[in-house]
Amino acid sequence: MVEIIVPILTPFNEKGEIDGEKVKTHVENLLKKGVDIIFVNGTTGVGPALSKDEKRKMLDYVLDVTNKVIFQVGSLNMKEVLELVNYANDRDIIAVASYPPYYFSIPKDFIVKYFKEICSVSKHPVYLYNYPGATGKDIDVNLAKEIGCIKGVKDTNPDFAHTIRYKELGIKTYNGLENLAIASLSILDGTVVGAGNYMPELFSQLREYIKAGDMRKALDLQLKIDEIDGTTIPYGKISSMYYLVKELQGYDVGVPRPPMYPLEENKVKELVEKVRKIWNK
Ligand SMILES: O=C(O)C(=O)C[C@H](O)[C@H](O)CO
């Protein structure tokens, strides 16, 4: 079956520490609502802003509930990357994943070396997290072929034709954009959606409509998802999710951690009212 993957948000308390119980409650609910795999330390989980220790903690909190986990290990510190890969080697997960070294301008053969080094240490399959918009690097199908050991890819990319081409490698292929969920669930191995943190049931329902061949209903639901997802942008997508989980899923997932700042009360009220209006349509 095509998979719904949620890059889980990271629940912080007021002191900026990860709240493990809130992680577990959130994972339990997501699985109940039809989510298949939890992507740990992704963009929505503010992976690049987590310490090595926090990345490990997030993995263990999620593993307390499920082993349907893809563990993102990317970092600009190679020693840390390999320590995280080794940490995962002793645990039962689906795969490790990594975005490429970002910020710095580096030649392609450095990117090949980076992933080959991860593959040489990992006992689990290694997935590519390709997010050109955030990392400034595009590891397309040709470069993935050159790396040679990539067993799956999450391509957060508005260019769906770019994503489809990874299927030439016969690997698990997902697109990471909410507004392409209908295409990802119809053609790829599944979808990776940050908005699945606060509206997992809409993505499960979308998959059901597609499975039933009811594409009119699927399209209408995709447009509703787009409208809700788009509403969060001016407030900060990631920060918004903490309040929308509470509003739409009914439990507390803590607060965002700066520089993903918490929202002012009036902004939360405004956001929730706007989303509720679309949700109740
Ligand atoms: O948060 C992540 O790691 C994702 O892959 C999700 C996408 O990048 C995010 O939903 C894009 O809006």
PDB file of C-alpha atoms and ligand atoms in Angstrom:
ATOM      1  CA  MET A   1       0.000   0.000   0.000  1.00  0.00           C
ATOM      2  CA  VAL A   2       1.230   3.543  -0.619  1.00  0.00           C
ATOM      3  CA  GLU A   3       2.547   5.103   2.555  1.00  0.00           C
ATOM      4  CA  ILE A   4       1.769   8.265   4.500  1.00  0.00           C
ATOM      5  CA  ILE A   5       4.936   9.495   6.198  1.00  0.00           C
ATOM      6  CA  VAL A   6       4.861  12.327   8.733  1.00  0.00           C
ATOM      7  CA  PRO A   7       8.023  14.268   9.548  1.00  0.00           C
ATOM      8  CA  ILE A   8       7.144  14.597  13.201  1.00  0.00           C
ATOM      9  CA  LEU A   9       7.385  17.961  14.904  1.00  0.00           C
ATOM     10  CA  THR A  10       9.616  18.139  18.000  1.00  0.00           C
ATOM     11  CA  PRO A  11       7.602  18.958  21.144  1.00  0.00           C
ATOM     12  CA  PHE A  12       9.507  21.402  23.358  1.00  0.00           C
ATOM     13  CA  ASN A  13       8.626  22.606  26.862  1.00  0.00           C
ATOM     14  CA  GLU A  14       8.886  26.253  27.924  1.00  0.00           C
ATOM     15  CA  LYS A  15      12.572  25.689  28.757  1.00  0.00           C
ATOM     16  CA  GLY A  16      13.273  24.479  25.203  1.00  0.00           C
ATOM     17  CA  GLU A  17      13.752  20.846  26.267  1.00  0.00           C
ATOM     18  CA  ILE A  18      12.165  17.949  24.362  1.00  0.00           C
ATOM     19  CA  ASP A  19       9.103  16.525  26.132  1.00  0.00           C
ATOM     20  CA  GLY A  20       9.278  12.755  25.555  1.00  0.00           C
ATOM     21  CA  GLU A  21       5.771  11.980  26.807  1.00  0.00           C
ATOM     22  CA  LYS A  22       4.331  14.486  24.320  1.00  0.00           C
ATOM     23  CA  VAL A  23       6.338  12.826  21.534  1.00  0.00           C
ATOM     24  CA  LYS A  24       4.844   9.441  22.391  1.00  0.00           C
ATOM     25  CA  THR A  25       1.262  10.743  22.665  1.00  0.00           C
ATOM     26  CA  HIS A  26       1.655  12.419  19.284  1.00  0.00           C
ATOM     27  CA  VAL A  27       3.102   9.308  17.574  1.00  0.00           C
ATOM     28  CA  GLU A  28       0.343   7.092  19.010  1.00  0.00           C
ATOM     29  CA  ASN A  29      -2.316   9.409  17.609  1.00  0.00           C
ATOM     30  CA  LEU A  30      -0.686   9.696  14.180  1.00  0.00           C
ATOM     31  CA  LEU A  31      -0.518   5.898  13.833  1.00  0.00           C
ATOM     32  CA  LYS A  32      -4.148   5.652  14.920  1.00  0.00           C
ATOM     33  CA  LYS A  33      -5.118   8.174  12.223  1.00  0.00           C
ATOM     34  CA  GLY A  34      -3.513   6.134   9.402  1.00  0.00           C
ATOM     35  CA  VAL A  35       0.080   7.404   9.314  1.00  0.00           C
ATOM     36  CA  ASP A  36       2.469   4.570   8.378  1.00  0.00           C
ATOM     37  CA  ILE A  37       5.965   5.911   9.032  1.00  0.00           C
ATOM     38  CA  ILE A  38       7.459   8.591  11.299  1.00  0.00           C
ATOM     39  CA  PHE A  39      10.296  10.652   9.813  1.00  0.00           C
ATOM     40  CA  VAL A  40      12.423  11.819  12.751  1.00  0.00           C
ATOM     41  CA  ASN A  41      14.575  15.020  12.762  1.00  0.00           C
ATOM     42  CA  GLY A  42      13.276  16.274   9.422  1.00  0.00           C
ATOM     43  CA  THR A  43      12.563  19.866   8.480  1.00  0.00           C
ATOM     44  CA  THR A  44       9.304  20.017  10.425  1.00  0.00           C
ATOM     45  CA  GLY A  45      11.122  18.428  13.342  1.00  0.00           C
ATOM     46  CA  VAL A  46      13.707  21.246  13.075  1.00  0.00           C
ATOM     47  CA  GLY A  47      16.412  18.623  12.558  1.00  0.00           C
ATOM     48  CA  PRO A  48      19.137  21.129  11.668  1.00  0.00           C
ATOM     49  CA  ALA A  49      18.415  22.966  14.934  1.00  0.00           C
ATOM     50  CA  LEU A  50      18.700  19.884  17.164  1.00  0.00           C
ATOM     51  CA  SER A  51      21.847  18.793  18.998  1.00  0.00           C
ATOM     52  CA  LYS A  52      23.233  15.280  18.458  1.00  0.00           C
ATOM     53  CA  ASP A  53      21.841  14.273  21.831  1.00  0.00           C
ATOM     54  CA  GLU A  54      18.394  15.676  21.005  1.00  0.00           C
ATOM     55  CA  LYS A  55      18.389  13.798  17.677  1.00  0.00           C
ATOM     56  CA  ARG A  56      19.121  10.567  19.552  1.00  0.00           C
ATOM     57  CA  LYS A  57      16.471  11.342  22.184  1.00  0.00           C
ATOM     58  CA  MET A  58      13.830  11.921  19.506  1.00  0.00           C
ATOM     59  CA  LEU A  59      14.652   8.557  17.930  1.00  0.00           C
ATOM     60  CA  ASP A  60      14.338   6.716  21.245  1.00  0.00           C
ATOM     61  CA  TYR A  61      11.072   8.437  22.218  1.00  0.00           C
ATOM     62  CA  VAL A  62       9.511   7.474  18.878  1.00  0.00           C
ATOM     63  CA  LEU A  63      10.919   3.911  19.109  1.00  0.00           C
ATOM     64  CA  ASP A  64       9.119   3.553  22.446  1.00  0.00           C
ATOM     65  CA  VAL A  65       5.947   3.530  20.299  1.00  0.00           C
ATOM     66  CA  THR A  66       6.909   2.208  16.853  1.00  0.00           C
ATOM     67  CA  ASN A  67       9.839   0.997  14.730  1.00  0.00           C
ATOM     68  CA  LYS A  68       8.247   2.366  11.588  1.00  0.00           C
ATOM     69  CA  VAL A  69      10.889   5.062  11.628  1.00  0.00           C
ATOM     70  CA  ILE A  70      13.159   6.843   9.175  1.00  0.00           C
ATOM     71  CA  PHE A  71      15.930   8.523  11.196  1.00  0.00           C
ATOM     72  CA  GLN A  72      17.380  11.682   9.689  1.00  0.00           C
ATOM     73  CA  VAL A  73      21.098  11.967  10.594  1.00  0.00           C
ATOM     74  CA  GLY A  74      22.299  14.916   8.485  1.00  0.00           C
ATOM     75  CA  SER A  75      24.689  17.432   9.988  1.00  0.00           C
ATOM     76  CA  LEU A  76      27.596  19.641   8.954  1.00  0.00           C
ATOM     77  CA  ASN A  77      29.753  17.693  11.391  1.00  0.00           C
ATOM     78  CA  MET A  78      30.718  14.347   9.763  1.00  0.00           C
ATOM     79  CA  LYS A  79      31.764  12.851  13.111  1.00  0.00           C
ATOM     80  CA  GLU A  80      28.264  13.547  14.453  1.00  0.00           C
ATOM     81  CA  VAL A  81      26.628  12.077  11.333  1.00  0.00           C
ATOM     82  CA  LEU A  82      28.518   8.802  11.723  1.00  0.00           C
ATOM     83  CA  GLU A  83      27.875   8.667  15.482  1.00  0.00           C
ATOM     84  CA  LEU A  84      24.147   8.971  14.748  1.00  0.00           C
ATOM     85  CA  VAL A  85      24.341   6.269  12.058  1.00  0.00           C
ATOM     86  CA  ASN A  86      26.085   3.962  14.531  1.00  0.00           C
ATOM     87  CA  TYR A  87      23.484   4.799  17.173  1.00  0.00           C
ATOM     88  CA  ALA A  88      20.766   3.701  14.764  1.00  0.00           C
ATOM     89  CA  ASN A  89      22.701   0.509  13.875  1.00  0.00           C
ATOM     90  CA  ASP A  90      21.767  -0.908  17.293  1.00  0.00           C
ATOM     91  CA  ARG A  91      18.075  -0.135  16.767  1.00  0.00           C
ATOM     92  CA  ASP A  92      15.322  -1.577  14.625  1.00  0.00           C
ATOM     93  CA  ILE A  93      14.252   1.077  12.112  1.00  0.00           C
ATOM     94  CA  ILE A  94      13.312   1.222   8.412  1.00  0.00           C
ATOM     95  CA  ALA A  95      16.174   3.452   7.248  1.00  0.00           C
ATOM     96  CA  VAL A  96      18.457   6.347   7.990  1.00  0.00           C
ATOM     97  CA  ALA A  97      18.163   9.447   5.822  1.00  0.00           C
ATOM     98  CA  SER A  98      20.218  12.559   5.269  1.00  0.00           C
ATOM     99  CA  TYR A  99      19.987  15.872   3.541  1.00  0.00           C
ATOM    100  CA  PRO A 100      23.247  16.829   1.799  1.00  0.00           C
ATOM    101  CA  PRO A 101      25.811  19.132   3.442  1.00  0.00           C
ATOM    102  CA  TYR A 102      24.103  22.519   3.102  1.00  0.00           C
ATOM    103  CA  TYR A 103      25.261  26.182   3.364  1.00  0.00           C
ATOM    104  CA  PHE A 104      28.742  25.547   1.950  1.00  0.00           C
ATOM    105  CA  SER A 105      29.448  25.524  -1.785  1.00  0.00           C
ATOM    106  CA  ILE A 106      31.058  22.120  -2.404  1.00  0.00           C
ATOM    107  CA  PRO A 107      31.839  20.066  -5.519  1.00  0.00           C
ATOM    108  CA  LYS A 108      29.521  17.152  -6.401  1.00  0.00           C
ATOM    109  CA  ASP A 109      32.190  14.569  -5.594  1.00  0.00           C
ATOM    110  CA  PHE A 110      32.139  15.775  -1.959  1.00  0.00           C
ATOM    111  CA  ILE A 111      28.400  14.986  -1.864  1.00  0.00           C
ATOM    112  CA  VAL A 112      29.089  11.535  -3.338  1.00  0.00           C
ATOM    113  CA  LYS A 113      31.784  10.938  -0.683  1.00  0.00           C
ATOM    114  CA  TYR A 114      29.407  12.143   2.085  1.00  0.00           C
ATOM    115  CA  PHE A 115      26.687   9.619   1.219  1.00  0.00           C
ATOM    116  CA  LYS A 116      29.123   6.790   0.438  1.00  0.00           C
ATOM    117  CA  GLU A 117      30.626   7.280   3.903  1.00  0.00           C
ATOM    118  CA  ILE A 118      27.172   7.028   5.496  1.00  0.00           C
ATOM    119  CA  CYS A 119      26.433   3.870   3.463  1.00  0.00           C
ATOM    120  CA  SER A 120      29.749   2.312   4.514  1.00  0.00           C
ATOM    121  CA  VAL A 121      28.809   2.625   8.210  1.00  0.00           C
ATOM    122  CA  SER A 122      25.046   2.065   8.142  1.00  0.00           C
ATOM    123  CA  LYS A 123      23.510  -1.367   8.713  1.00  0.00           C
ATOM    124  CA  HIS A 124      20.177   0.105   7.580  1.00  0.00           C
ATOM    125  CA  PRO A 125      19.168   1.272   4.095  1.00  0.00           C
ATOM    126  CA  VAL A 126      20.250   4.865   3.413  1.00  0.00           C
ATOM    127  CA  TYR A 127      17.679   7.288   2.041  1.00  0.00           C
ATOM    128  CA  LEU A 128      18.347  10.638   0.430  1.00  0.00           C
ATOM    129  CA  TYR A 129      16.459  13.678   1.710  1.00  0.00           C
ATOM    130  CA  ASN A 130      16.617  15.960  -1.327  1.00  0.00           C
ATOM    131  CA  TYR A 131      15.406  19.474  -0.515  1.00  0.00           C
ATOM    132  CA  PRO A 132      17.038  21.886  -2.992  1.00  0.00           C
ATOM    133  CA  GLY A 133      14.927  24.823  -1.770  1.00  0.00           C
ATOM    134  CA  ALA A 134      16.399  24.518   1.717  1.00  0.00           C
ATOM    135  CA  THR A 135      19.890  23.099   1.132  1.00  0.00           C
ATOM    136  CA  GLY A 136      20.857  24.773  -2.136  1.00  0.00           C
ATOM    137  CA  LYS A 137      21.873  21.370  -3.470  1.00  0.00           C
ATOM    138  CA  ASP A 138      19.903  19.234  -5.940  1.00  0.00           C
ATOM    139  CA  ILE A 139      20.843  15.556  -5.830  1.00  0.00           C
ATOM    140  CA  ASP A 140      18.932  14.444  -8.916  1.00  0.00           C
ATOM    141  CA  VAL A 141      18.560  10.892 -10.206  1.00  0.00           C
ATOM    142  CA  ASN A 142      21.931  11.030 -12.019  1.00  0.00           C
ATOM    143  CA  LEU A 143      23.861  12.062  -8.921  1.00  0.00           C
ATOM    144  CA  ALA A 144      21.899   9.536  -6.842  1.00  0.00           C
ATOM    145  CA  LYS A 145      22.947   6.909  -9.420  1.00  0.00           C
ATOM    146  CA  GLU A 146      26.591   8.001  -9.030  1.00  0.00           C
ATOM    147  CA  ILE A 147      26.360   7.710  -5.241  1.00  0.00           C
ATOM    148  CA  GLY A 148      25.178   4.171  -5.932  1.00  0.00           C
ATOM    149  CA  CYS A 149      23.947   3.153  -2.447  1.00  0.00           C
ATOM    150  CA  ILE A 150      20.764   5.216  -2.071  1.00  0.00           C
ATOM    151  CA  LYS A 151      17.808   2.918  -1.318  1.00  0.00           C
ATOM    152  CA  GLY A 152      15.067   5.547  -1.031  1.00  0.00           C
ATOM    153  CA  VAL A 153      14.437   9.228  -1.551  1.00  0.00           C
ATOM    154  CA  LYS A 154      12.247  11.945  -0.105  1.00  0.00           C
ATOM    155  CA  ASP A 155      12.257  14.722  -2.688  1.00  0.00           C
ATOM    156  CA  THR A 156      10.801  17.940  -1.298  1.00  0.00           C
ATOM    157  CA  ASN A 157      10.427  19.481  -4.691  1.00  0.00           C
ATOM    158  CA  PRO A 158       7.624  21.224  -6.627  1.00  0.00           C
ATOM    159  CA  ASP A 159       9.006  19.615  -9.809  1.00  0.00           C
ATOM    160  CA  PHE A 160       7.127  16.280  -9.697  1.00  0.00           C
ATOM    161  CA  ALA A 161       8.778  15.143 -12.964  1.00  0.00           C
ATOM    162  CA  HIS A 162      12.101  15.464 -11.098  1.00  0.00           C
ATOM    163  CA  THR A 163      10.764  13.212  -8.341  1.00  0.00           C
ATOM    164  CA  ILE A 164       9.360  10.538 -10.675  1.00  0.00           C
ATOM    165  CA  ARG A 165      12.763  10.039 -12.310  1.00  0.00           C
ATOM    166  CA  TYR A 166      14.170   8.485  -9.120  1.00  0.00           C
ATOM    167  CA  LYS A 167      11.941   5.471  -9.919  1.00  0.00           C
ATOM    168  CA  GLU A 168      14.476   4.651 -12.653  1.00  0.00           C
ATOM    169  CA  LEU A 169      16.648   3.442  -9.754  1.00  0.00           C
ATOM    170  CA  GLY A 170      13.888   1.128  -8.523  1.00  0.00           C
ATOM    171  CA  ILE A 171      14.018   2.737  -5.065  1.00  0.00           C
ATOM    172  CA  LYS A 172      11.313   3.873  -2.609  1.00  0.00           C
ATOM    173  CA  THR A 173      10.348   7.319  -3.856  1.00  0.00           C
ATOM    174  CA  TYR A 174       8.314   9.957  -2.000  1.00  0.00           C
ATOM    175  CA  ASN A 175       7.602  13.625  -2.605  1.00  0.00           C
ATOM    176  CA  GLY A 176       7.649  15.896   0.441  1.00  0.00           C
ATOM    177  CA  LEU A 177       5.113  18.539  -0.525  1.00  0.00           C
ATOM    178  CA  GLU A 178       1.558  18.670   0.791  1.00  0.00           C
ATOM    179  CA  ASN A 179       0.187  20.096  -2.467  1.00  0.00           C
ATOM    180  CA  LEU A 180       1.505  17.082  -4.404  1.00  0.00           C
ATOM    181  CA  ALA A 181       0.060  14.491  -2.012  1.00  0.00           C
ATOM    182  CA  ILE A 182      -2.588  13.393  -4.545  1.00  0.00           C
ATOM    183  CA  ALA A 183       0.127  12.701  -7.128  1.00  0.00           C
ATOM    184  CA  SER A 184       2.488  11.079  -4.620  1.00  0.00           C
ATOM    185  CA  LEU A 185      -0.269   8.769  -3.349  1.00  0.00           C
ATOM    186  CA  SER A 186      -1.320   7.913  -6.924  1.00  0.00           C
ATOM    187  CA  ILE A 187       2.060   7.335  -8.594  1.00  0.00           C
ATOM    188  CA  LEU A 188       4.886   7.111  -6.045  1.00  0.00           C
ATOM    189  CA  ASP A 189       5.456   4.935  -2.975  1.00  0.00           C
ATOM    190  CA  GLY A 190       3.751   7.546  -0.840  1.00  0.00           C
ATOM    191  CA  THR A 191       3.804  11.077   0.485  1.00  0.00           C
ATOM    192  CA  VAL A 192       5.793  12.871   3.193  1.00  0.00           C
ATOM    193  CA  VAL A 193       3.761  15.694   4.680  1.00  0.00           C
ATOM    194  CA  GLY A 194       4.525  18.032   7.555  1.00  0.00           C
ATOM    195  CA  ALA A 195       0.849  19.007   7.624  1.00  0.00           C
ATOM    196  CA  GLY A 196       0.162  15.378   8.506  1.00  0.00           C
ATOM    197  CA  ASN A 197       1.145  16.376  12.050  1.00  0.00           C
ATOM    198  CA  TYR A 198      -2.133  18.250  12.511  1.00  0.00           C
ATOM    199  CA  MET A 199      -4.459  16.793   9.858  1.00  0.00           C
ATOM    200  CA  PRO A 200      -3.408  13.144   9.377  1.00  0.00           C
ATOM    201  CA  GLU A 201      -6.998  12.040   8.781  1.00  0.00           C
ATOM    202  CA  LEU A 202      -7.268  14.203   5.670  1.00  0.00           C
ATOM    203  CA  PHE A 203      -4.293  12.428   4.084  1.00  0.00           C
ATOM    204  CA  SER A 204      -5.706   9.013   5.051  1.00  0.00           C
ATOM    205  CA  GLN A 205      -9.047  10.025   3.513  1.00  0.00           C
ATOM    206  CA  LEU A 206      -7.221  11.244   0.384  1.00  0.00           C
ATOM    207  CA  ARG A 207      -5.564   7.831   0.047  1.00  0.00           C
ATOM    208  CA  GLU A 208      -8.967   6.129   0.400  1.00  0.00           C
ATOM    209  CA  TYR A 209     -10.538   8.288  -2.324  1.00  0.00           C
ATOM    210  CA  ILE A 210      -7.630   7.534  -4.680  1.00  0.00           C
ATOM    211  CA  LYS A 211      -7.844   3.814  -3.893  1.00  0.00           C
ATOM    212  CA  ALA A 212     -11.573   3.882  -4.673  1.00  0.00           C
ATOM    213  CA  GLY A 213     -10.908   5.742  -7.919  1.00  0.00           C
ATOM    214  CA  ASP A 214     -12.995   8.674  -6.700  1.00  0.00           C
ATOM    215  CA  MET A 215     -10.658  11.309  -8.157  1.00  0.00           C
ATOM    216  CA  ARG A 216     -13.195  14.151  -8.019  1.00  0.00           C
ATOM    217  CA  LYS A 217     -13.457  13.796  -4.251  1.00  0.00           C
ATOM    218  CA  ALA A 218      -9.682  13.314  -4.051  1.00  0.00           C
ATOM    219  CA  LEU A 219      -9.084  16.548  -5.954  1.00  0.00           C
ATOM    220  CA  ASP A 220     -11.551  18.502  -3.806  1.00  0.00           C
ATOM    221  CA  LEU A 221      -9.843  17.186  -0.668  1.00  0.00           C
ATOM    222  CA  GLN A 222      -6.389  18.047  -2.044  1.00  0.00           C
ATOM    223  CA  LEU A 223      -7.582  21.627  -2.619  1.00  0.00           C
ATOM    224  CA  LYS A 224      -8.902  21.777   0.959  1.00  0.00           C
ATOM    225  CA  ILE A 225      -5.520  20.548   2.241  1.00  0.00           C
ATOM    226  CA  ASP A 226      -3.776  23.202   0.129  1.00  0.00           C
ATOM    227  CA  GLU A 227      -6.023  25.950   1.521  1.00  0.00           C
ATOM    228  CA  ILE A 228      -5.358  24.926   5.123  1.00  0.00           C
ATOM    229  CA  ASP A 229      -1.618  24.435   4.542  1.00  0.00           C
ATOM    230  CA  GLY A 230      -1.405  27.787   2.749  1.00  0.00           C
ATOM    231  CA  THR A 231      -3.151  29.535   5.651  1.00  0.00           C
ATOM    232  CA  THR A 232      -0.253  28.639   7.959  1.00  0.00           C
ATOM    233  CA  ILE A 233       2.482  30.231   5.840  1.00  0.00           C
ATOM    234  CA  PRO A 234       2.189  33.857   7.047  1.00  0.00           C
ATOM    235  CA  TYR A 235       2.263  32.645  10.692  1.00  0.00           C
ATOM    236  CA  GLY A 236       5.246  30.324  10.181  1.00  0.00           C
ATOM    237  CA  LYS A 237       4.325  26.803   9.018  1.00  0.00           C
ATOM    238  CA  ILE A 238       6.269  24.939  11.677  1.00  0.00           C
ATOM    239  CA  SER A 239       5.253  27.168  14.610  1.00  0.00           C
ATOM    240  CA  SER A 240       1.604  27.005  13.449  1.00  0.00           C
ATOM    241  CA  MET A 241       1.604  23.228  13.632  1.00  0.00           C
ATOM    242  CA  TYR A 242       1.986  23.157  17.424  1.00  0.00           C
ATOM    243  CA  TYR A 243      -1.287  25.085  17.840  1.00  0.00           C
ATOM    244  CA  LEU A 244      -3.135  23.218  15.094  1.00  0.00           C
ATOM    245  CA  VAL A 245      -2.311  19.823  16.610  1.00  0.00           C
ATOM    246  CA  LYS A 246      -3.863  21.049  19.866  1.00  0.00           C
ATOM    247  CA  GLU A 247      -6.919  22.474  18.048  1.00  0.00           C
ATOM    248  CA  LEU A 248      -7.566  19.650  15.570  1.00  0.00           C
ATOM    249  CA  GLN A 249      -6.130  16.599  17.359  1.00  0.00           C
ATOM    250  CA  GLY A 250      -7.009  17.596  20.910  1.00  0.00           C
ATOM    251  CA  TYR A 251      -3.734  17.222  22.797  1.00  0.00           C
ATOM    252  CA  ASP A 252      -0.765  19.381  23.690  1.00  0.00           C
ATOM    253  CA  VAL A 253       2.525  19.005  21.769  1.00  0.00           C
ATOM    254  CA  GLY A 254       4.334  21.746  23.651  1.00  0.00           C
ATOM    255  CA  VAL A 255       5.698  24.854  22.013  1.00  0.00           C
ATOM    256  CA  PRO A 256       8.096  25.659  19.169  1.00  0.00           C
ATOM    257  CA  ARG A 257      11.673  26.653  20.049  1.00  0.00           C
ATOM    258  CA  PRO A 258      13.206  29.855  18.709  1.00  0.00           C
ATOM    259  CA  PRO A 259      14.131  30.756  16.092  1.00  0.00           C
ATOM    260  CA  MET A 260      10.810  29.023  15.364  1.00  0.00           C
ATOM    261  CA  TYR A 261       9.107  31.455  17.739  1.00  0.00           C
ATOM    262  CA  PRO A 262       5.845  30.730  19.591  1.00  0.00           C
ATOM    263  CA  LEU A 263       2.863  32.675  18.218  1.00  0.00           C
ATOM    264  CA  GLU A 264       1.252  35.570  20.102  1.00  0.00           C
ATOM    265  CA  GLU A 265      -2.147  34.666  21.521  1.00  0.00           C
ATOM    266  CA  ASN A 266      -4.042  36.891  19.085  1.00  0.00           C
ATOM    267  CA  LYS A 267      -2.233  35.261  16.154  1.00  0.00           C
ATOM    268  CA  VAL A 268      -3.087  31.771  17.420  1.00  0.00           C
ATOM    269  CA  LYS A 269      -6.760  32.787  17.665  1.00  0.00           C
ATOM    270  CA  GLU A 270      -6.685  34.262  14.155  1.00  0.00           C
ATOM    271  CA  LEU A 271      -4.956  31.190  12.689  1.00  0.00           C
ATOM    272  CA  VAL A 272      -7.290  28.715  14.388  1.00  0.00           C
ATOM    273  CA  GLU A 273     -10.397  30.647  13.296  1.00  0.00           C
ATOM    274  CA  LYS A 274      -9.198  30.690   9.664  1.00  0.00           C
ATOM    275  CA  VAL A 275      -8.323  26.984   9.659  1.00  0.00           C
ATOM    276  CA  ARG A 276     -11.523  25.980  11.484  1.00  0.00           C
ATOM    277  CA  LYS A 277     -13.574  27.753   8.786  1.00  0.00           C
ATOM    278  CA  ILE A 278     -11.909  25.728   6.027  1.00  0.00           C
ATOM    279  CA  TRP A 279     -11.902  22.504   8.087  1.00  0.00           C
ATOM    280  CA  ASN A 280     -15.656  22.746   8.719  1.00  0.00           C
ATOM    281  CA  LYS A 281     -16.554  23.393   5.054  1.00  0.00           C
TER     282      LYS A 281
HETATM  283  O1  LIG B   1       9.523  18.264   7.290  1.00  0.00           O
HETATM  284  C1  LIG B   1      10.073  17.471   6.501  1.00  0.00           C
HETATM  285  O2  LIG B   1      11.124  16.859   6.724  1.00  0.00           O
HETATM  286  C2  LIG B   1       9.397  17.188   5.219  1.00  0.00           C
HETATM  287  O3  LIG B   1       9.843  16.442   4.401  1.00  0.00           O
HETATM  288  C3  LIG B   1       8.139  17.855   4.907  1.00  0.00           C
HETATM  289  C4  LIG B   1       8.312  18.884   3.876  1.00  0.00           C
HETATM  290  O4  LIG B   1       9.617  19.316   3.748  1.00  0.00           O
HETATM  291  C5  LIG B   1       7.391  20.004   4.245  1.00  0.00           C
HETATM  292  O5  LIG B   1       6.107  19.441   4.504  1.00  0.00           O
HETATM  293  C6  LIG B   1       7.315  21.004   3.131  1.00  0.00           C
HETATM  294  O6  LIG B   1       6.235  21.881   3.374  1.00  0.00           O
END
